[in-house]
XYZ file of C-alpha atoms in Angstrom:
557
model
C -35.814 35.021 42.690
C -32.955 36.613 40.804
C -30.166 35.544 38.507
C -26.543 36.221 39.240
C -23.866 35.952 36.557
C -20.795 34.625 38.323
C -17.889 32.298 37.515
C -17.532 28.840 39.052
C -14.296 29.868 40.817
C -16.074 32.780 42.473
C -18.899 30.529 43.714
C -16.469 28.003 45.167
C -14.447 30.722 46.860
C -17.522 32.211 48.578
C -18.731 28.808 49.782
C -15.341 28.087 51.323
C -15.393 31.464 53.069
C -18.814 30.848 54.578
C -17.851 27.335 55.650
C -14.757 28.657 57.450
C -16.890 31.255 59.191
C -19.355 28.657 60.451
C -16.545 26.419 61.656
C -14.911 29.325 63.438
C -18.129 30.247 65.197
C -18.636 26.652 66.191
C -15.113 26.388 67.585
C -15.727 29.440 69.777
C -18.852 27.983 71.264
C -17.741 26.494 74.542
C -20.874 24.387 74.822
C -20.701 22.928 71.290
C -21.690 19.316 71.375
C -20.308 16.549 69.181
C -23.783 15.819 67.843
C -24.105 19.359 66.593
C -20.702 19.064 64.968
C -21.623 15.807 63.297
C -24.891 17.277 62.070
C -23.106 20.295 60.683
C -20.506 18.201 58.907
C -23.261 16.044 57.404
C -25.051 19.097 56.133
C -21.776 20.466 54.755
C -21.155 17.177 52.949
C -24.640 17.183 51.479
C -24.162 20.766 50.400
C -20.803 20.027 48.775
C -22.302 17.035 46.972
C -25.180 19.166 45.769
C -22.788 21.803 44.508
C -20.938 19.099 42.607
C -24.189 17.991 40.978
C -24.952 21.551 39.935
C -21.430 21.994 38.520
C -21.683 18.730 36.599
C -25.003 19.823 35.085
C -23.362 23.144 34.216
C -20.462 21.468 32.385
C -22.757 19.111 30.468
C -24.918 21.989 29.314
C -21.900 24.132 28.438
C -20.249 21.305 26.398
C -23.461 20.615 24.473
C -24.005 24.285 23.672
C -20.372 24.903 22.660
C -20.190 21.752 20.508
C -23.346 22.706 18.648
C -22.106 26.267 18.150
C -18.784 25.040 16.769
C -20.479 22.748 14.258
C -22.951 25.460 13.269
C -20.432 28.185 12.475
C -18.086 25.741 10.710
C -20.881 24.656 8.378
C -22.030 28.232 7.867
C -18.512 29.392 6.936
C -18.173 26.807 4.156
C -17.695 28.710 0.893
C -19.603 25.982 -0.935
C -22.605 26.545 1.327
C -25.361 28.250 -0.690
C -27.757 28.768 2.245
C -27.467 32.038 4.171
C -24.932 31.598 7.022
C -27.430 32.937 9.585
C -29.971 30.315 8.514
C -27.382 27.536 8.841
C -26.458 28.553 12.400
C -30.084 28.805 13.490
C -30.880 25.443 11.914
C -28.134 23.648 13.851
C -29.207 25.160 17.173
C -32.879 24.507 16.519
C -32.281 20.813 15.789
C -30.359 20.550 19.065
C -33.140 22.323 20.988
C -30.830 25.234 21.817
C -32.108 28.008 19.554
C -33.598 29.966 22.479
C -30.082 30.599 23.782
C -28.715 32.220 20.601
C -27.571 35.780 21.282
C -25.912 36.994 18.064
C -24.623 36.024 14.620
C -21.995 38.021 12.763
C -21.023 37.302 9.149
C -18.059 38.799 7.306
C -17.475 37.683 3.735
C -15.836 38.783 0.555
C -14.086 37.410 -2.482
C -12.487 34.197 -1.298
C -13.375 34.225 2.385
C -16.265 33.902 4.822
C -16.048 34.401 8.561
C -18.984 33.489 10.826
C -19.134 34.277 14.533
C -21.959 33.445 16.941
C -22.615 33.824 20.664
C -25.144 32.181 22.931
C -26.097 32.478 26.601
C -27.994 29.894 28.660
C -29.198 30.087 32.257
C -28.997 26.908 34.341
C -31.280 26.867 37.441
C -29.415 25.442 40.429
C -30.751 22.830 42.846
C -28.371 23.099 45.779
C -26.344 26.239 45.155
C -29.487 28.330 45.674
C -28.957 27.590 49.373
C -25.931 29.837 49.046
C -27.894 32.527 47.240
C -27.204 31.473 43.650
C -30.456 30.659 41.901
C -28.893 30.075 38.499
C -25.608 29.915 36.644
C -24.957 31.673 33.335
C -23.445 29.538 30.558
C -21.689 31.551 27.824
C -20.714 30.086 24.433
C -18.929 31.712 21.517
C -17.483 30.286 18.338
C -15.883 31.588 15.155
C -14.990 29.800 11.935
C -13.413 31.163 8.806
C -12.880 29.537 5.428
C -10.574 31.187 2.948
C -8.622 29.987 -0.012
C -5.552 31.736 1.322
C -2.370 31.834 -0.749
C -2.038 28.798 -2.985
C 0.466 28.065 -5.746
C -0.718 25.355 -8.124
C 1.136 23.516 -10.886
C -1.321 21.747 -13.156
C 0.638 19.085 -15.082
C -1.535 17.770 -17.925
C -0.958 14.903 -20.361
C -1.380 15.988 -24.004
C 0.144 12.903 -25.624
C -1.412 11.313 -28.703
C -3.426 8.785 -26.703
C -5.459 11.625 -25.196
C -7.277 11.851 -28.540
C -8.882 8.452 -27.854
C -12.239 7.921 -26.156
C -12.873 11.704 -25.877
C -10.283 11.905 -23.100
C -8.869 15.279 -24.151
C -12.371 16.708 -24.526
C -13.342 15.518 -21.050
C -10.064 16.764 -19.575
C -10.670 20.258 -20.929
C -14.050 20.405 -19.220
C -12.599 19.139 -15.936
C -9.610 21.498 -16.023
C -11.782 24.544 -16.668
C -14.137 23.567 -13.856
C -11.129 23.222 -11.562
C -9.919 26.697 -12.529
C -13.382 28.093 -11.820
C -13.533 26.389 -8.405
C -10.160 27.800 -7.416
C -10.515 31.338 -8.758
C -14.202 32.181 -8.421
C -14.031 32.611 -4.646
C -10.582 34.013 -4.025
C -9.040 37.354 -3.332
C -6.907 38.718 -6.211
C -3.413 37.272 -6.062
C -4.257 34.627 -3.490
C -4.143 31.754 -5.984
C -1.717 31.317 -8.858
C -2.071 28.565 -11.439
C 0.656 27.379 -13.791
C -0.210 24.889 -16.539
C 2.481 22.486 -17.703
C 1.355 20.361 -20.675
C 3.583 17.430 -21.508
C 3.905 14.740 -24.141
C 7.276 13.486 -25.382
C 8.764 16.615 -23.863
C 7.778 19.856 -22.145
C 7.869 23.051 -24.144
C 9.219 25.588 -21.660
C 8.456 28.262 -24.243
C 10.381 31.191 -25.727
C 9.632 33.353 -22.685
C 10.920 31.051 -19.951
C 13.811 29.135 -21.518
C 16.063 32.187 -22.184
C 16.364 32.643 -18.425
C 18.353 29.394 -18.202
C 21.808 28.436 -19.442
C 20.654 26.395 -22.439
C 22.767 25.363 -25.432
C 22.077 27.226 -28.691
C 22.026 24.646 -31.502
C 18.734 26.092 -32.786
C 15.716 28.208 -31.826
C 12.945 26.190 -33.472
C 11.621 24.864 -30.154
C 12.268 25.246 -26.436
C 12.805 21.995 -24.541
C 15.762 20.634 -22.589
C 17.148 17.137 -22.025
C 17.487 16.782 -18.245
C 20.160 14.519 -16.830
C 19.107 12.020 -14.139
C 20.500 14.111 -11.266
C 18.085 16.952 -12.064
C 15.213 14.766 -10.845
C 16.631 14.469 -7.341
C 16.161 18.173 -6.631
C 13.048 20.332 -6.929
C 14.678 23.416 -8.413
C 16.493 24.207 -11.642
C 19.745 26.147 -11.667
C 19.991 29.133 -13.965
C 23.762 28.683 -14.098
C 24.252 24.974 -14.743
C 24.467 24.239 -18.513
C 21.400 22.532 -19.958
C 21.255 20.630 -23.234
C 18.596 21.874 -25.624
C 16.376 19.200 -27.114
C 16.959 19.031 -30.852
C 13.990 19.780 -33.044
C 13.262 16.560 -34.925
C 10.429 14.129 -35.654
C 11.023 10.382 -35.184
C 7.326 9.532 -35.486
C 6.003 10.498 -38.939
C 6.739 10.817 -42.671
C 6.382 14.596 -42.938
C 8.049 17.776 -44.130
C 7.480 21.513 -44.020
C 6.491 21.332 -41.250
C 7.383 18.157 -39.443
C 4.170 16.989 -37.787
C 5.283 15.608 -34.442
C 8.554 17.101 -33.235
C 9.895 15.681 -29.981
C 9.662 19.199 -28.563
C 6.137 20.416 -29.365
C 5.525 23.868 -30.824
C 1.778 23.743 -31.472
C -0.670 25.979 -29.619
C -1.080 25.585 -25.851
C 2.066 23.540 -25.340
C 4.360 26.239 -23.912
C 4.262 26.436 -20.105
C 1.709 28.977 -18.909
C 3.276 30.350 -15.712
C 1.664 32.056 -12.707
C -1.654 33.529 -13.715
C -5.025 34.104 -12.085
C -6.771 35.244 -15.257
C -9.609 32.795 -15.765
C -10.181 33.840 -19.382
C -6.522 33.297 -20.234
C -6.539 29.897 -18.532
C -9.748 28.742 -20.229
C -8.560 29.857 -23.663
C -5.275 28.061 -23.130
C -7.009 24.855 -22.040
C -9.374 24.987 -25.025
C -6.364 25.213 -27.344
C -4.695 22.010 -26.123
C -4.249 19.160 -28.624
C -2.871 15.649 -28.267
C 0.212 14.292 -30.039
C 3.410 12.445 -29.206
C 4.744 10.115 -26.517
C 4.383 10.358 -22.732
C 7.009 11.754 -20.338
C 5.427 11.980 -16.901
C 8.877 12.537 -15.414
C 9.635 15.675 -17.423
C 6.151 17.102 -16.936
C 6.429 16.596 -13.178
C 9.914 18.097 -13.091
C 8.766 21.335 -14.707
C 5.679 21.362 -12.489
C 7.871 21.296 -9.388
C 10.227 23.913 -10.864
C 7.234 26.259 -11.112
C 6.756 25.842 -7.331
C 10.399 26.072 -6.310
C 11.509 29.385 -4.711
C 14.671 29.350 -6.841
C 12.386 30.220 -9.764
C 11.579 33.617 -8.194
C 14.095 35.451 -10.371
C 12.567 33.920 -13.495
C 9.040 34.950 -12.489
C 10.208 38.438 -11.583
C 11.859 38.659 -14.985
C 8.634 37.573 -16.669
C 6.796 40.233 -14.662
C 9.234 42.830 -16.012
C 8.578 41.423 -19.503
C 4.827 41.846 -18.889
C 4.309 38.077 -19.205
C 3.182 37.450 -15.601
C 0.913 39.684 -13.453
C 2.880 41.947 -11.112
C 0.807 40.729 -8.163
C 2.905 37.533 -8.209
C 6.171 39.306 -7.505
C 8.222 37.246 -5.069
C 6.620 33.982 -6.132
C 7.167 31.089 -5.862
C 7.261 31.655 -2.113
C 9.733 29.985 0.218
C 8.909 26.413 1.181
C 8.736 27.314 4.871
C 6.369 30.219 4.303
C 3.466 29.498 6.613
C 0.809 31.312 4.601
C 1.350 29.624 1.219
C 0.168 26.178 0.178
C 2.060 24.586 -2.722
C 0.101 22.059 -4.767
C 1.263 19.798 -7.598
C -1.412 18.016 -9.668
C -0.168 15.414 -12.164
C -2.620 13.815 -14.590
C -1.922 11.094 -17.172
C -3.876 8.645 -19.288
C -0.826 6.522 -19.952
C 2.619 5.544 -18.743
C 6.147 6.724 -19.304
C 7.285 5.830 -22.813
C 10.681 6.049 -24.492
C 12.166 9.534 -24.811
C 14.038 10.287 -28.061
C 17.236 12.325 -28.235
C 19.133 13.099 -31.439
C 22.580 11.556 -31.845
C 25.294 14.053 -30.756
C 26.987 13.820 -34.175
C 23.807 15.200 -35.767
C 23.279 18.131 -33.391
C 25.666 20.638 -35.025
C 27.451 21.257 -38.300
C 26.524 20.954 -41.968
C 24.500 18.059 -43.271
C 25.061 16.414 -46.691
C 21.659 17.698 -47.852
C 21.207 20.800 -50.002
C 17.933 22.635 -50.331
C 16.453 24.739 -53.147
C 13.525 26.746 -51.837
C 12.422 27.750 -55.351
C 11.713 24.106 -56.141
C 9.942 23.284 -52.870
C 6.392 23.694 -54.134
C 4.842 20.531 -52.707
C 4.814 19.465 -49.099
C 3.790 16.126 -47.717
C 4.306 12.588 -48.863
C 7.483 11.898 -50.882
C 5.345 9.886 -53.305
C 3.750 13.124 -54.497
C 6.815 15.342 -54.534
C 8.190 15.592 -58.076
C 10.257 18.764 -57.685
C 13.993 19.126 -57.116
C 13.940 20.711 -53.678
C 16.679 18.463 -52.260
C 20.087 17.346 -53.416
C 22.171 14.908 -51.367
C 25.948 14.751 -51.434
C 27.505 11.290 -51.443
C 30.918 10.239 -52.687
C 29.955 8.468 -55.883
C 33.225 8.694 -57.757
C 32.298 11.655 -59.960
C 28.695 12.757 -59.916
C 28.378 13.088 -56.178
C 24.979 14.799 -55.838
C 21.857 12.709 -55.828
C 18.619 14.359 -56.961
C 15.835 12.332 -55.293
C 13.046 13.856 -57.383
C 14.644 12.690 -60.596
C 16.375 9.630 -59.181
C 19.623 10.659 -60.847
C 23.156 11.754 -60.029
C 24.794 15.064 -60.928
C 27.998 16.936 -60.316
C 26.261 19.765 -58.487
C 23.199 20.462 -56.302
C 20.093 21.290 -58.286
C 19.897 25.058 -58.684
C 23.641 25.675 -58.785
C 24.333 24.889 -62.479
C 22.765 23.791 -65.725
C 20.894 20.666 -66.665
C 19.115 19.355 -69.692
C 15.543 20.502 -70.041
C 13.252 18.994 -72.656
C 9.942 20.247 -73.966
C 7.613 19.995 -76.923
C 7.948 22.768 -79.540
C 5.083 24.455 -81.318
C 5.680 22.151 -84.289
C 5.128 19.070 -82.123
C 8.796 18.145 -81.824
C 10.488 17.167 -78.555
C 13.458 19.471 -77.994
C 16.137 19.309 -75.280
C 18.733 21.899 -74.316
C 20.995 22.788 -71.416
C 19.410 25.499 -69.284
C 20.167 27.298 -66.064
C 18.403 25.624 -63.187
C 15.931 27.765 -61.223
C 16.633 28.926 -57.716
C 19.738 28.282 -55.639
C 20.656 25.259 -53.532
C 21.955 25.945 -50.015
C 23.642 23.364 -47.826
C 21.537 22.760 -44.715
C 22.842 22.390 -41.190
C 21.598 19.320 -39.360
C 19.341 21.559 -37.288
C 17.850 23.081 -40.446
C 17.448 19.684 -42.118
C 15.575 18.045 -39.248
C 13.416 21.102 -38.765
C 12.327 20.658 -42.373
C 11.949 16.882 -42.752
C 11.233 14.025 -40.351
C 13.798 11.289 -39.792
C 11.673 8.783 -41.717
C 11.191 11.200 -44.625
C 14.910 11.841 -44.772
C 15.784 8.125 -44.757
C 13.057 7.030 -47.143
C 13.271 9.883 -49.629
C 16.532 11.803 -49.559
C 18.717 8.735 -48.996
C 16.725 6.262 -51.043
C 19.837 5.522 -53.127
C 21.529 3.581 -50.302
C 20.403 0.341 -48.695
C 21.790 1.503 -45.340
C 19.573 4.583 -45.214
C 17.249 3.343 -42.470
C 20.056 2.098 -40.283
C 22.182 5.225 -40.694
C 19.593 7.968 -40.933
C 16.838 6.615 -38.730
C 17.816 3.878 -36.266
C 21.267 5.335 -35.565
C 20.075 8.930 -35.639
C 18.726 8.937 -32.094
C 19.106 7.412 -28.654
C 16.333 6.671 -26.169
C 15.776 7.021 -22.455
C 13.925 3.840 -21.563
C 10.533 3.932 -19.873
C 11.776 2.077 -16.778
C 14.428 4.726 -16.167
C 11.810 7.432 -16.583
C 9.662 5.746 -13.935
C 12.565 6.034 -11.503
C 13.071 9.683 -12.413
C 9.373 10.311 -11.724
C 9.733 8.703 -8.288
C 12.714 10.906 -7.485
C 11.172 14.232 -8.469
C 7.932 13.418 -6.634
C 9.904 12.552 -3.503
C 11.900 15.787 -3.819
C 8.666 17.767 -3.972
C 7.056 15.995 -1.029
C 10.213 16.436 1.043
C 9.711 20.204 0.662
C 6.102 20.052 1.837
C 4.458 20.218 -1.583
C 1.020 18.542 -1.596
C 0.930 16.149 -4.551
C -2.321 14.980 -6.150
C -2.275 12.564 -9.079
C -4.981 11.399 -11.474
C -4.877 8.215 -13.535
C -7.320 8.879 -16.373
C -8.114 5.499 -17.921
C -4.414 4.760 -17.443
C -2.797 1.306 -17.665
C -1.580 -0.493 -14.565
C 2.056 0.623 -14.866
C 1.005 4.251 -15.243
C -1.346 4.075 -12.267
C 1.412 2.525 -10.186
C 3.796 5.423 -10.925
C 1.095 8.003 -10.201
C 0.117 6.339 -6.907
C 3.730 6.400 -5.738
C 3.965 10.063 -6.702
C 0.899 11.162 -4.696
C 1.229 12.468 -1.148
C -0.907 9.563 0.097
C -3.363 6.974 -1.181
C -6.172 9.465 -0.674
C -4.359 11.969 -2.904
C -4.546 9.597 -5.901
C -7.636 9.431 -8.119
C -8.730 6.840 -10.669
C -11.068 8.244 -13.297
C -12.877 7.068 -16.385
C -14.888 9.156 -18.802
C -16.752 12.016 -17.160
C -15.369 10.977 -13.757
C -12.358 13.150 -14.556
C -14.499 16.175 -13.631
C -15.383 14.594 -10.291
C -11.704 13.987 -9.602
C -10.685 17.591 -10.272
C -13.662 18.927 -8.307
C -12.673 16.751 -5.355
C -9.100 18.022 -5.559
C -10.316 21.627 -5.605
C -12.479 20.943 -2.540
C -9.579 19.260 -0.765
C -7.295 22.228 -1.429
C -9.871 24.605 -0.036
C -10.307 22.522 3.105
C -6.549 22.558 3.629
C -6.802 26.336 3.898
C -9.664 26.194 6.430
C -8.913 27.985 9.684
C -11.014 27.699 12.815
C-alpha cells in the first residue's frame, strides 16, 4: 500500500487513457463477442460510478476542512482575541475532529495588525480508485486572515451644551470618549488612525489656529466661530476663498460682565477644534477639560466634523503641520474620498435637539456704541445690583446733559472720567464737605464688539440702559436674530447626506435625547444599525461598539 499525491484532473486523465487502450484492444480482437463487450462496459460503468463516489467524498472532506480552517484563522486574527492565536486555531480544528490534519500555523503581528496563516493536509483512502492504483487522495487546505486598523480618519463630534451637565451625562461621556480613543489607538500603527474632536454647543469654536486659514470677516478677534449660510450644508467641504461671516462675540443667555459667561461662540477650555492627532495623552487631556454650556447646534457641529474629513482641507492641515500644530505624519490628510486604503468616519453624539441659533443684528456688528468705559472705575464684576462704581457712561440725547451714569443714576454733560464732578466727604472736624474734583481714570467710547465682549445683552439692557423703558426691546430683543430649530434640522439632514454621498461612514448616538433629537440623529446615520440609543453608562457600550465596528470594517481576509 502506498499513497500518491495527485490532482483530480490527473486521475481522470489517466483513467480515460486506460479506458481508451482497453477499448482499442477489444476492437482489434476479431473474435470479440458482444457479451464480453457488455461485461466490459458494465465494469467500466461501475468503475466510473465508484470514482464519482470517491470524488464526492473528497470534495466533502475538503470543504469541511477548508471551512473549519477559515473560521479558525479568522477568529485567531481578531485583535480583541486575548488567547494565543495558535491555541485558537488548534481549538477550532479539535472541536471539528480535524486536529490531526494540521500541518502548520504562522502568526505575524505588530502594533495594529495580526496575520494568521495555517495549512492542513488530510489523506482520504479510496474505495474504487485503488483499482486504478490510487490508494488515497491528498486533501490540502490553507487559509490566511488578517485584521488591521488600516488608515482611518475620524471626526468625533461631541455635544457640550448646558444640558450635558444634567444626570452626569458629561462625566459619562468623558469616560466613553476616552475608552473609544484607547480602543482606536492602542492597537494601531503610528499614523494609521487620526482623530479630530469637534465640540459643539450654540456654535463651534474653530479656534485661533484653524480659522485664519479661511476668508473670515474681521469685526473682532475675541472668539473664532462663523455663521454658515444654508448652502454651506449641501457640500462637505469649506472653501478657503469664499467670504465667511464671523460670529459676533456676545452673550444672550446671562446677566454677566467681565467676562461674559456664555458667549454664543465659546472660548472656554477644550472648545476649540482639536484636529488630526494620534496622541492619546493629548486627546485624553482635551476630553477631561470639556465643560457644558450653551444651546445645541447639531448642524454646525456636523458641518465642521465633515470639513475635517474633506480632502479640500488638506492645505489647512498641511499649514497646521508647518505651524507645528498637527503631527507631520498626517501630511496629505484628509485623503481623497476615492482613496481605497482610507476609511472616513463621522461620529455625531447629542443629548438634545437643535435649538435656536443667535446672531447679532448687523447694525451692531461694527462701529462705535453709545457706551463709554472707564477701566479705572471697573473694580467690581458681576451682578449690576452690586456694582456701585462709575465704569460705564451712556450717551443719549437728553437735551443738555446727554451722558447717563448708571452707577449714580444721574445725567452729566460728559462721560465719567473725562471732567470734574462734585465729590463729598466728611472732614476731620465731622463736617460734610463737597467740592468739584477731577474724576479718576479716563472714559473711552467702546465699539459694539468691545461692548458685547464686556457685558451680556441682558446686562447692557438692564443696567446701562435702565433709564429708558424701551431698553429691553431695543437692546435685547432687537439686538439679535435667530435661526430656528426646524431650519437647523434641515441643515443637519443636508450635511449628513453630503457626507454619506462621499462614502463617509456616519455613526450617531442619542444620549438620553428627546424624540426630535433622536429623529434627526437617526436620519443622519448611515443606516439604522449605525444609530445608537444610550442612557447613563450605556454611552460607553455605544462607543465601544462603534470602535469594534470600525475595526471590523478594516478586516481583510
